[in-house]
Coordinates of C-alpha atoms in Angstrom, one line a residue:
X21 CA -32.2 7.5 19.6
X22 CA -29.1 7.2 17.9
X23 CA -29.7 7.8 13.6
X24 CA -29.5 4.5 12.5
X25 CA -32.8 3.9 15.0
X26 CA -34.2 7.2 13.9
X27 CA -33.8 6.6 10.2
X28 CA -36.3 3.4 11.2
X29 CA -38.4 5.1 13.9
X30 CA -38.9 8.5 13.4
X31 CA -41.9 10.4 12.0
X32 CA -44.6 7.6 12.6
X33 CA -45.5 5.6 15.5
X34 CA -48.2 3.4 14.8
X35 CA -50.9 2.8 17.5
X36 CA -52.4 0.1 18.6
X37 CA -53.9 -2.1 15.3
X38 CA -52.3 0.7 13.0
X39 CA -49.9 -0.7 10.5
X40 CA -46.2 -0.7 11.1
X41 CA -45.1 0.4 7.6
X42 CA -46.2 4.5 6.8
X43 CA -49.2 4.0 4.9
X44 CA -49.5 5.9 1.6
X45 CA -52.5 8.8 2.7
X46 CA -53.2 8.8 -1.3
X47 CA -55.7 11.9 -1.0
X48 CA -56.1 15.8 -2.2
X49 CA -58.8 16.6 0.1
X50 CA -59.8 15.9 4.2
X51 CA -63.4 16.2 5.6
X52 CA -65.0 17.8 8.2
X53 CA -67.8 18.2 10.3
X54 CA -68.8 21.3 9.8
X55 CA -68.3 24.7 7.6
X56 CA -67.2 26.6 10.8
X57 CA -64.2 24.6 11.1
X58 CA -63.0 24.5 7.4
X59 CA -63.5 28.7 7.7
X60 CA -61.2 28.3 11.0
X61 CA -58.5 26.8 9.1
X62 CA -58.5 29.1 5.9
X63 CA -57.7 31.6 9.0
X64 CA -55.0 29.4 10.2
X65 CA -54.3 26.1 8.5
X66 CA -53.0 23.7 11.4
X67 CA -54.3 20.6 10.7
X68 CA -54.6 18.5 7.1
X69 CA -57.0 20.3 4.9
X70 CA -55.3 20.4 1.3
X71 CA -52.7 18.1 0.0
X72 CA -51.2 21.2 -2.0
X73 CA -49.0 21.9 1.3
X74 CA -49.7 19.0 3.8
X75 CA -50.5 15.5 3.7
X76 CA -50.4 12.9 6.5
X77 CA -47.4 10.8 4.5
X78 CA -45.6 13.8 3.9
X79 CA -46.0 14.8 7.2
X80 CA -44.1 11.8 8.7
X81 CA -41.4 12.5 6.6
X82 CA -41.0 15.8 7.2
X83 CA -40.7 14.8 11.0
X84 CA -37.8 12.5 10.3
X85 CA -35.5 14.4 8.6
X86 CA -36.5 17.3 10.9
X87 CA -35.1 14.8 13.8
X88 CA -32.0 13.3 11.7
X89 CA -31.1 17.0 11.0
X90 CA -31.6 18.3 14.9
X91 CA -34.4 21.1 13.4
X92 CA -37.5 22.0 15.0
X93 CA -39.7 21.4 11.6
X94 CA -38.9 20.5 8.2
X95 CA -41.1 20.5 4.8
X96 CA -40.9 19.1 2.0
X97 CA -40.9 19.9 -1.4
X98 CA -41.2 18.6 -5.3
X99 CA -37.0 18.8 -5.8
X100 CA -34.3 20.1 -4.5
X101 CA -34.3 23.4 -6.5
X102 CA -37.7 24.7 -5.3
X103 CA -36.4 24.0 -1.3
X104 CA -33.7 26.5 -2.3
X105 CA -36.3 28.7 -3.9
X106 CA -38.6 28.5 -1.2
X107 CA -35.6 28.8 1.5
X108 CA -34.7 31.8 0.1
X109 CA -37.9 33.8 -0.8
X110 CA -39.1 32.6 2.6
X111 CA -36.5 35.8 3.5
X112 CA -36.0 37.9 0.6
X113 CA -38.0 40.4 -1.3
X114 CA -37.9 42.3 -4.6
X115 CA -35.1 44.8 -3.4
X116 CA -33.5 42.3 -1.3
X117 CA -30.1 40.0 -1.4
X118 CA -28.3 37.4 -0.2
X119 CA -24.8 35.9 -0.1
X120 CA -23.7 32.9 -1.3
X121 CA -20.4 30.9 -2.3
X122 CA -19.6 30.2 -6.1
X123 CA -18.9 26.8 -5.4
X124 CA -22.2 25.3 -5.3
X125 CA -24.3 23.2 -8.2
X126 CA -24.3 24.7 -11.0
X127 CA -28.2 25.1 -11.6
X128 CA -27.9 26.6 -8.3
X129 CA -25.8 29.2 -8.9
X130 CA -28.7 30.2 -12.4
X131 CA -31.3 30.2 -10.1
X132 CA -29.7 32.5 -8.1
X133 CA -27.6 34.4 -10.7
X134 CA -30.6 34.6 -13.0
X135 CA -33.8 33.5 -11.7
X136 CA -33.8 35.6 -9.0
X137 CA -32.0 38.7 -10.3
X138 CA -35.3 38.6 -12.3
X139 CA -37.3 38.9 -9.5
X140 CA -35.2 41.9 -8.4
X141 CA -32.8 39.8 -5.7
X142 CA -29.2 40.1 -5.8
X143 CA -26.9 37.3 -4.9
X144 CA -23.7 38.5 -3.6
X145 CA -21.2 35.3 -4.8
X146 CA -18.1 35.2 -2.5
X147 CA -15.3 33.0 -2.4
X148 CA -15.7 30.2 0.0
X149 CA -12.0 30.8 1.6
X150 CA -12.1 33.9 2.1
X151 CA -11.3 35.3 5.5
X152 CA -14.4 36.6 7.5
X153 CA -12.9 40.5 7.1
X154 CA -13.7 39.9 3.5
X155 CA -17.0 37.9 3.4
X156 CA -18.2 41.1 5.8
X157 CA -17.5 43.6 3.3
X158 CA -19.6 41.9 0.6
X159 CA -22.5 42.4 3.0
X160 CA -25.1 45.2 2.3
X161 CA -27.6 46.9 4.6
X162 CA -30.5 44.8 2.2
X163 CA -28.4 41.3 3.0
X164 CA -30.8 39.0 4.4
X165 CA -28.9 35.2 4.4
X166 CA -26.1 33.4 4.0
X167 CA -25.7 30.2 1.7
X168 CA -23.2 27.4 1.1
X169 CA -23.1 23.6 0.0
X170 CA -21.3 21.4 2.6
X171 CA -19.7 19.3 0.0
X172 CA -20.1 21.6 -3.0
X173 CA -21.2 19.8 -6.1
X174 CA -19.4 19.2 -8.2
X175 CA -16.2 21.0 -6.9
X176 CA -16.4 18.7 -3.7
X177 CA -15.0 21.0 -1.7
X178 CA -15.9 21.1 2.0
X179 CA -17.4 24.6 3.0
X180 CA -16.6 26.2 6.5
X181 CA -20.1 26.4 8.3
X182 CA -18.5 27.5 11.5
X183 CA -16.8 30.6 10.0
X184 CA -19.5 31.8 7.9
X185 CA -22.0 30.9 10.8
X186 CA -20.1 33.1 12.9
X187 CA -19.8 36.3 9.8
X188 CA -23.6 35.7 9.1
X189 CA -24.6 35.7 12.7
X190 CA -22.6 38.7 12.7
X191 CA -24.6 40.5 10.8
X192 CA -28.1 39.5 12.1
X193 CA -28.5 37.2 8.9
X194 CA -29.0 33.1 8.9
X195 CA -26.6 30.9 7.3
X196 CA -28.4 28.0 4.7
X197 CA -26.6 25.0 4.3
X198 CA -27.4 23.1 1.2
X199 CA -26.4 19.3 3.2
X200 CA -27.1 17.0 0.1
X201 CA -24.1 15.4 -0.7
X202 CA -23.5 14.5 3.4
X203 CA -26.8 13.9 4.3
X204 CA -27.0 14.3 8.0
X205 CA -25.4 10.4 8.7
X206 CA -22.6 12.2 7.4
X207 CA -22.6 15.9 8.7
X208 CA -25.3 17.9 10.2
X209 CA -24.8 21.4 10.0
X210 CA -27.2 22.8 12.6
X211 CA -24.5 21.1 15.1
X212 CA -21.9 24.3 14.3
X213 CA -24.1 27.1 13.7
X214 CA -26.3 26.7 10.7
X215 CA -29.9 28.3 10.9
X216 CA -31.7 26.1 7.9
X217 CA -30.7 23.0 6.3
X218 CA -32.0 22.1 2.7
X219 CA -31.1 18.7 0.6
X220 CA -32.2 17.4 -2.7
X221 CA -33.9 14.1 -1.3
X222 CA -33.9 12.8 -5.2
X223 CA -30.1 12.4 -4.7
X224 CA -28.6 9.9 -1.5
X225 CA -31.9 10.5 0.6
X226 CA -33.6 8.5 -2.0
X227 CA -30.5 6.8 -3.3
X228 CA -32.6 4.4 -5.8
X229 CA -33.4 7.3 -8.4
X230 CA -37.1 6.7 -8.1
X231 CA -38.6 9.9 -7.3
X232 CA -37.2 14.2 -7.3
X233 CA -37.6 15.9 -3.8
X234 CA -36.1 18.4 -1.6
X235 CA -36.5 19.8 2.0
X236 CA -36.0 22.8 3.9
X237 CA -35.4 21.9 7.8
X238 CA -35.4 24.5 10.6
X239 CA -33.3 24.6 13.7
X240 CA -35.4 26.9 15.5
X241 CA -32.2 28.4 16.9
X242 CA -32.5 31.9 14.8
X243 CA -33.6 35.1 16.7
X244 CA -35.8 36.6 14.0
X245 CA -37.0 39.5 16.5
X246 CA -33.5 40.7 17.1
X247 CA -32.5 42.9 14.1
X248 CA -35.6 44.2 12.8
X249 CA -34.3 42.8 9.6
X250 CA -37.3 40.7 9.2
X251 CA -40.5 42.4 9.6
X252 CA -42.8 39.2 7.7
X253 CA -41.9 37.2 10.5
X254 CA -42.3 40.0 13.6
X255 CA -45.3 41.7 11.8
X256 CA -49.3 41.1 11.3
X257 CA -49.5 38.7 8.1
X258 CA -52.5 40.0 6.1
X259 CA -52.7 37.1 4.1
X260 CA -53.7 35.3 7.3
X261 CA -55.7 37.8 9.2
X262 CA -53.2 39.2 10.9
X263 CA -51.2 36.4 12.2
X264 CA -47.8 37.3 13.4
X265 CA -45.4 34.6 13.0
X266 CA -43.0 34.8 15.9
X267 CA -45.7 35.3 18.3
X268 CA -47.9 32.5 17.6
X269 CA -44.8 29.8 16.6
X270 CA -42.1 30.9 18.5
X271 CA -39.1 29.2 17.1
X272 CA -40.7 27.4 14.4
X273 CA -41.9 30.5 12.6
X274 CA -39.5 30.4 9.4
X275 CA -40.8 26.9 8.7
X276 CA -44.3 27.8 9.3
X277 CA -44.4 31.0 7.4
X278 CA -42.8 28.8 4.3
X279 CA -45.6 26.4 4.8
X280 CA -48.8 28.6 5.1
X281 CA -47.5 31.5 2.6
X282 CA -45.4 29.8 -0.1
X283 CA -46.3 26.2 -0.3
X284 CA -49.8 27.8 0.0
X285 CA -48.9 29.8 -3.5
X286 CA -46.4 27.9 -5.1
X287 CA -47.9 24.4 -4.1
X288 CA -44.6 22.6 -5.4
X289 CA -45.5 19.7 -2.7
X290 CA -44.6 15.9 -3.3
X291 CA -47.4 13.5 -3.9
X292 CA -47.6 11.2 -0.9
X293 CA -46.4 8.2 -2.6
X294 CA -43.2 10.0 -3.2
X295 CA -42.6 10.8 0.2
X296 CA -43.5 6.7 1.0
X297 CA -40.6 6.1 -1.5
X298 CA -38.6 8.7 0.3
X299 CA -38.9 6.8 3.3
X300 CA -37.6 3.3 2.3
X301 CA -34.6 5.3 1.4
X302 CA -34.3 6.7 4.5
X303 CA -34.8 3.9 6.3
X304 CA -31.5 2.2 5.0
X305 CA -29.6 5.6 4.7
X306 CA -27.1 4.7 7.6
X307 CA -25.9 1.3 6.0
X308 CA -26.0 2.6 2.1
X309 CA -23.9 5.9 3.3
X310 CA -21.3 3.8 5.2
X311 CA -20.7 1.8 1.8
X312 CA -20.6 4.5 -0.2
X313 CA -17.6 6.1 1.8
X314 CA -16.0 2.6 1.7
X315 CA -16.3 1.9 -2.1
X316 CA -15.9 5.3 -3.1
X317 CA -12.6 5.4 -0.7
X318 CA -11.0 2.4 -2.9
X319 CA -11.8 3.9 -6.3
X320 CA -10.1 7.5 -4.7
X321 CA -7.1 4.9 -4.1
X322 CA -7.1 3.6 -7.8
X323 CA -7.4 6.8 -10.0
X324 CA -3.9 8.0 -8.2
X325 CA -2.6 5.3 -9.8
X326 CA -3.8 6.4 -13.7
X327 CA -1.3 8.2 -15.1
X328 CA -3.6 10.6 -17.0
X329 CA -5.5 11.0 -14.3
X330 CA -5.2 14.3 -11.9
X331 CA -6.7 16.4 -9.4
X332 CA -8.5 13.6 -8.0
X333 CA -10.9 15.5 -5.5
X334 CA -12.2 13.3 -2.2
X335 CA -12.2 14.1 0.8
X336 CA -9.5 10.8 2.1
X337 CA -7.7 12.2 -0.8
X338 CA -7.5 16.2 0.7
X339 CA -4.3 17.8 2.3
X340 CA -3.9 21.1 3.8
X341 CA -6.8 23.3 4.9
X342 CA -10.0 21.7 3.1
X343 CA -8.3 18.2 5.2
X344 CA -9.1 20.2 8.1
X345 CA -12.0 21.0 7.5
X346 CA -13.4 17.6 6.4
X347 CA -11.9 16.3 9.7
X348 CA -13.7 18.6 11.5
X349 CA -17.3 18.2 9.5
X350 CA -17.2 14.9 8.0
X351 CA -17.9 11.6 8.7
X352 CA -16.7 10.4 5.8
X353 CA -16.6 11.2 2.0
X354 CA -19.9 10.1 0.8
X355 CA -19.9 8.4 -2.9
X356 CA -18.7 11.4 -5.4
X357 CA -15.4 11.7 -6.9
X358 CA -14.1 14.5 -9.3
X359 CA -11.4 14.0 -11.1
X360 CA -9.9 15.6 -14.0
X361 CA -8.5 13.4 -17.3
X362 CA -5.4 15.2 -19.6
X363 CA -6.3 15.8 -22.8
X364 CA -9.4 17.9 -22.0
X365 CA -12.8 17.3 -23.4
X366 CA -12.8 14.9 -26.4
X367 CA -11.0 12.6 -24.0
X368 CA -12.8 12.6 -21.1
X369 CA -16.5 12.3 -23.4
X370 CA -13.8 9.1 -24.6
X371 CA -13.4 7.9 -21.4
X372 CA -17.2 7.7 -20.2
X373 CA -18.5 6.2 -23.4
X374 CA -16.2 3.8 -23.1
X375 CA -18.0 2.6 -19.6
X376 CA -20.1 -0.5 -19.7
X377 CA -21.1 -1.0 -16.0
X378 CA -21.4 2.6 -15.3
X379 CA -24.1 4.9 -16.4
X380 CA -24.1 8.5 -18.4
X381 CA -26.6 10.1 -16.7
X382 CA -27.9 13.7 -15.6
X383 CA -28.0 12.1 -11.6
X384 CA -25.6 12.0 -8.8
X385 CA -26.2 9.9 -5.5
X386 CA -27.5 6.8 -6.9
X387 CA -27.4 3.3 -5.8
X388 CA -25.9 2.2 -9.3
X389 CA -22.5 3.9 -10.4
X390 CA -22.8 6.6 -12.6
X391 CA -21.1 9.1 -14.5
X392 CA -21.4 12.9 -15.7
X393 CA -19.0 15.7 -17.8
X394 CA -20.7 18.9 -16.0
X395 CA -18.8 20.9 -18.5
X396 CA -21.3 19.8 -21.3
X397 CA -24.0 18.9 -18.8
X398 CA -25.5 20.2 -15.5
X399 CA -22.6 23.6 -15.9
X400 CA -23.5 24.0 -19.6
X401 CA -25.2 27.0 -18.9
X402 CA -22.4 28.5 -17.5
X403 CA -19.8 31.0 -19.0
X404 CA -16.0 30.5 -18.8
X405 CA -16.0 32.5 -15.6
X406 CA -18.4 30.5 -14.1
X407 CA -17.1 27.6 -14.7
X408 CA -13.9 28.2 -13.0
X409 CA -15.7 29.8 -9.8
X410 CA -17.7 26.2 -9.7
X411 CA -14.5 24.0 -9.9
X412 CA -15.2 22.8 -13.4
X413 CA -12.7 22.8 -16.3
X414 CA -13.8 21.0 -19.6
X415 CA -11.2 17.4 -18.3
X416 CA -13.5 17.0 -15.0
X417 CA -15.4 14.3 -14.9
X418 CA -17.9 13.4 -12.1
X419 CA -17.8 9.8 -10.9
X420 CA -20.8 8.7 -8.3
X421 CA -19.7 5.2 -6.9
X422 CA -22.2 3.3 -6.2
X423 CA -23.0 -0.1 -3.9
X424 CA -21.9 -2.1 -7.1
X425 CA -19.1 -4.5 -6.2
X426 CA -16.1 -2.4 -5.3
X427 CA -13.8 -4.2 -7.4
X428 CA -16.3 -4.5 -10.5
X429 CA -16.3 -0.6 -10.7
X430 CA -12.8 -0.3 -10.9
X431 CA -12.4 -3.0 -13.6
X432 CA -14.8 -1.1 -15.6
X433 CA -12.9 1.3 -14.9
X434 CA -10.0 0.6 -15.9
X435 CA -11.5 -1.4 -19.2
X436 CA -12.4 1.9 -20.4
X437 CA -8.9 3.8 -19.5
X438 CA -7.4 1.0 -21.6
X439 CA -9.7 1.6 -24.8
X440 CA -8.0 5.4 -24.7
X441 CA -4.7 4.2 -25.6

């Protein structure tokens, strides 16, 4: 099926007298006929038997994005931050680190800076264009992945899968690919060389800003017996009796082991009627993305023409290497804009209270314009350094265009560039 039919189809096929719409499955617990098989699944928990890491609605969604994504599996989880988490600790231990660009969301980069430096792993930031000679030398002999953001938020700046596919490969490691911002109607990573996929569902997924969500999807393509670099997946599981992973799930044993050990013990699993929200989104991702792109393309067009406007940052608006690479990963822009107003902060804050149809808010993605200073906002935490790693300087402003009128944004727009003079 091509993704406009899978965005519809996948996941769930009802049967015969089953309803055509994913039913909610609004229940914590599952019954069965006997103590004997509850004690089998507490060994090995393959079917439904605790909504704290699987649930039938869930479930369905999990398979869809799993297919839009070309994995083998996919779960879900409460936000886009704890798929990260779990993506991550599904590989690394205390003693253990990882490599990742600095151009990626900015409470991104504290979970991995801070969070997880707490909990003795090192993140190894790297420039996202550097050459491969140099993104090998930041690996050490405890380097367990590779991560990146597609279209980095908020520096939208399109990341290189197939070179740092090739440099994590390389080096027995699997590359991540945070695909939020794309969505896979847009780009889908696993096509050149990524090993896992993870998205903030709350963000285009969604796209109505109705529920938080993330996933983690596996391509099944990564060799996890190859390096010995892995021993949780290739060795007994005590936890489980003894299960080892890559024996008993072949090339679905990362998402399995994040299943059955961490959403076990973390249990940061959506409710079920969040994943039926999830869905709907879904469901009309192909036609909301494609108007994005279009509307977001036009505003791109009308900020070149604001004189205090610069460093407008789209992808119809790139030259020179990050045009090739959108070319070859993009099919098309998707709704954020970044662009930077003269006169620094006190003029940009200006600016976006001056907005009537658009929206100050801490959300990106959403089906009604809306803008954000990352500077004072989702970078706050940041220091100087930081900052300029992530694309931010205290001017930026982040502009999501929504499915608003194209022609209404920009008169607001351009109402509230008029209010500055």
């Amino acid at each position: 099926m091509e993704l406009e039919t899978k965005c519809l189809h996948s996941g769930y096929t009802p049967k015969n007298g089953e309803p055509r719409v994913l039913p909610i499955v609004q229940s914590t617990t599952y019954t069965f006929d006997s103590t004997e098989h509850i004690a089998q699944l507490f060994d090995m928990p393959t079917e439904y038997m605790y909504s704290r890491f699987a649930n039938p609605t869930v479930d369905a969604v999990e398979k869809k994005i799993a297919d839009l994504e070309c994995g083998v599996g996919a779960m879900c989880t409460s936000s886009g931050q704890s798929a990260n988490l779990l993506a991550i600790l599904n590989l690394c231990n205390a003693g253990d680190s990882f490599i990742s660009t600095g151009t990626i969301y900015g409470g991104t980069v504290n979970l991995f800076a801070v969070t997880l430096k707490k909990l003795g792993i090192e993140c190894i930031f790297v420039d996202a264009s550097a050459d491969e000679d140099t993104i090998h030398k930041a690996f050490k002999p405890n380097t367990k992945a590779v991560f990146g953001e597609t279209l980095a938020n908020p520096a939208i700046e399109v990341f290189d899968i197939e070179k740092f596919a090739k440099v994590a490969h390389a080096n027995n490691v699997p590359l991540i690919i945070d695909n939020t911002f794309p969505t896979p109607i847009l780009c889908r990573p696993i096509e050149f060389g990524a090993d896992i996929v993870t998205h903030s569902t709350t963000k285009y997924m969604d796209g109505h800003a109705v529920q938080g969500g993330g996933v983690i999807v596996d391509s099944g393509n990564f060799d996890w017996t190859k390096s010995g670099k892995f021993p949780e997946f290739t060795e007994p599981d005590e936890s489980y009796h003894g299960v080892v992973y890559t024996e008993a799930f072949g090339n679905m044993a990362y998402i399995i082991k994040a299943r059955m050990q961490l959403m076990r013990d973390f249990g940061c699993y959506p409710a079920a009627h969040s994943a039926f929200l999830l869905n709907l989104g879904l469901e009309t991702l192909p036609v909301r993305m494609k108007q994005y792109c279009e509307n977001a393309s036009k505003v791109a067009d009308y900020l070149e023409t604001v004189d205090i406007v610069s460093d407008i940052k789209y992808p119809t608006k790139f030259t020179g290497v990050q045009r090739q690479l959108a070319d070859k990963y993009l099919k098309g822009g998707s709704g954020v804009i970044t662009f930077t107003i003269q006169g620094g902060r006190d003029v940009a804050v200006r600016f976006m209270n001056g907005l009537k149809l658009a929206s100050n808010e801490v959300h990106v993605a959403d089906i009604r314009t809306c803008v954000l200073h990352p500077a004072s906002a989702t970078h706050r935490q940041l220091t100087d350094e930081q900052l300029i790693s992530a694309g931010v300087n205290p001017g930026l402003i982040r502009l999501s265009v929504g499915l608003e009128n194209v022609n209404d944004i920009i008169n607001d727009l351009k109402q509230s560039f008029e209010s500055l003079k």
